Steps between C-alpha positions, in 0.01 A plus 500: 500500500134608478222241495402597145861450387506148645169400346589673174798267464273203574252612232778532243624151590150355476439657158826356366439151640129428462575176316702365792397374842501820710400461863429756774774329702752569222394866476514545878850351510617733221362797694662385823174473695306228673218359288233646730649850496564494124148387410353774717731759339419381147126517562532853642683627190328303222157436651507118484731229643794389281352160410178665378694757299718234335196289415318796348796606289541143370133489405530837329809401303361163397173650380687772311697233314183303430351817352810522282399162349731283709368152582315525832652191663853615412447847643339361815780253568772756427363712784498224757158338462517119482218484247252719319242387755719642777534829313123504438412450867748766615367745240143435607587579864681821403268642232163351589451336159674269255777626268269440202219701658743775597626527142145495364422797724816703440628375164867490604668498837513847650843660511691440820631797694799431720533618860572871520870572462681471832807719532797418719619747761819555297294599197286735707810664652615585147160648419506720812815671375269699272396690814832489685338286770748381762615139465432454871129574481290183555290347223198302613177342380185696569239348725181662613370491856367142494822365346380468141787550256454744212615436143850386410566816294492726808762542774530726800825699511582602853210665678432781251487353150330243279672361189278354232532373144260401226364610166660830399182663375316402818777641721501828309122520529531436873752784529281745307188423702682506836652841421163636393333370816773651718450833323136484618617483861441126554766258619642299212819300452683720248822369341841602627708648218794291379847652480420564132184691594253237382202331666609146411822331392571365153444148632158598638548553874333777697579615853220664698498653842266326742196692612373489855278210598445128452223287345237373740544144620243232421392511864418869464333473158269222619484596870240674712576836339474368142209729416685808625813402307291421193342845515848656526616297200204630299543863600872494426445350154247775427749767607766335285258506206450873543875551480532264202219677315684831544814366328347263246561727200870529578536123545321402176421152631416186307121454490358157574157400375410272787192351339683416177801367692283258696245402236761443227785348707435407863142373479568244223797365698288475816237311299771252403618468860138452603505183288860407584449515877129416504434824689123495452453860385172508303503629142243757611768680702711571192198605294375730775845657541520583128146635489479696826856629535512577129197727544655678800862530401499808275316701769757432774737787597855435384829661598865431584501238778760319709385161362683293765384628841546167676565509877879486453494822295304710752696615804353590839642705785308573819186330369483714186628453144837671467571429135485278194781317322545322165334689217650277226158390378326837514263552211179674403216269591167499681568667836291233673781253431724629781263472799374162374854374443602614848220292653569190290872543568426474871292187441775339289720491812241311703704184558533418869236764582196361679170566320667731247226448242236577758672832580550607139155658434547732798849599381379560143210712620730706725747564216222607262330724754835657588561577135142623453539741793771689310418434134130427461434186300257543213187288470666306220807434713286364782334262252840396360679406824424129463609494136824690564590253775420211266717669235791518743461136596474375142816692405684351800379148425601527134840654572614287793410175326720602205814534717654178627617646832155639585288185487418527871385860449290385206325247724445764770349739249275232353367442850454875544313530170259224598449667837439842340246355259320349797502839677329692218190590701703602806732720291208663321326558833775745604315756290164319502507414130203299380 
């Protein structure tokens, strides 16, 4: 049984028994593992240890019931807290503020998203029949060079294929963009046709053939050659943009107004988190963002972009980029998004990397100059780099905080936003902006 299958059963059990006394020891015994091994496995799949996950889900459920007008002490005690004071203290540790303050900021408790569906190997074997894949072919989790596990909705099938599932519209968009990119002569993970001749199955699975290469490891991204790799990242994104621009009309992508998306949705939520977590972002930052980026935005070049060029989605072979994967989120947006997102995506994986923040400005500059060497950045784009990066970070902070399983990522991105704000002069100095 795959790791995700084992933990998936644990998650289902936890969700059904949140009002009972669930212990990591009980879950480990049910899985047939030692406590130490099970806790390590759970944290790898879910992102937090089992005790922390159980505590968070109890807090979420209790607050949801309180929002539904249930008496607070009854809800708290139903979910294992010995008193409202115990619930209050646990909530304060998890969310950085009191339940009352949280509700005053957000009105009602944010909806809880469960852990991504985890399919058993038996279920996946049935899915693979859509491509007549042999029952003997191995199914495995995907890990990049440094051992980091990718999302639960992706599996490696043998050595040649990747099976993925998700939103149907996003998968179809991925298929269209990948085919268009391949038609331009670039490597892209195009879908393998099902036995019925389709790109995806009725239950939203897509099989793609692996393209040559692997993502860079953290050691390589932050190592001695980080500037050279950063430059290669930037150049490859620029070449990808040229191919995407050539097929944009045939794709008819969704167009995102980045400034409106941030100013109307993400920024207000970050302002609330600024209070909730006592982040210390001055009000002048938000006012300056609205004023300065608002004045620049309409003059920024826009086109079909990848939108998610994080390090896991850019493959290298022989020191050069060999291809891009995952075009589910492709849209028409400011083209500056992709090189900036690539750089911040590298920084987001800085845990366990010595002096990662200190190395980031050099990586960012290398990515931008690599891009600029192929597709010249306009004067307005050079002025907007800082604001696009801040846009990315505010979107990440707002989104990750809204999903129960991503609280750790929300904290990481809050730290990154504060760091980016503090690096304004250094970022602007890349193109000597006054």
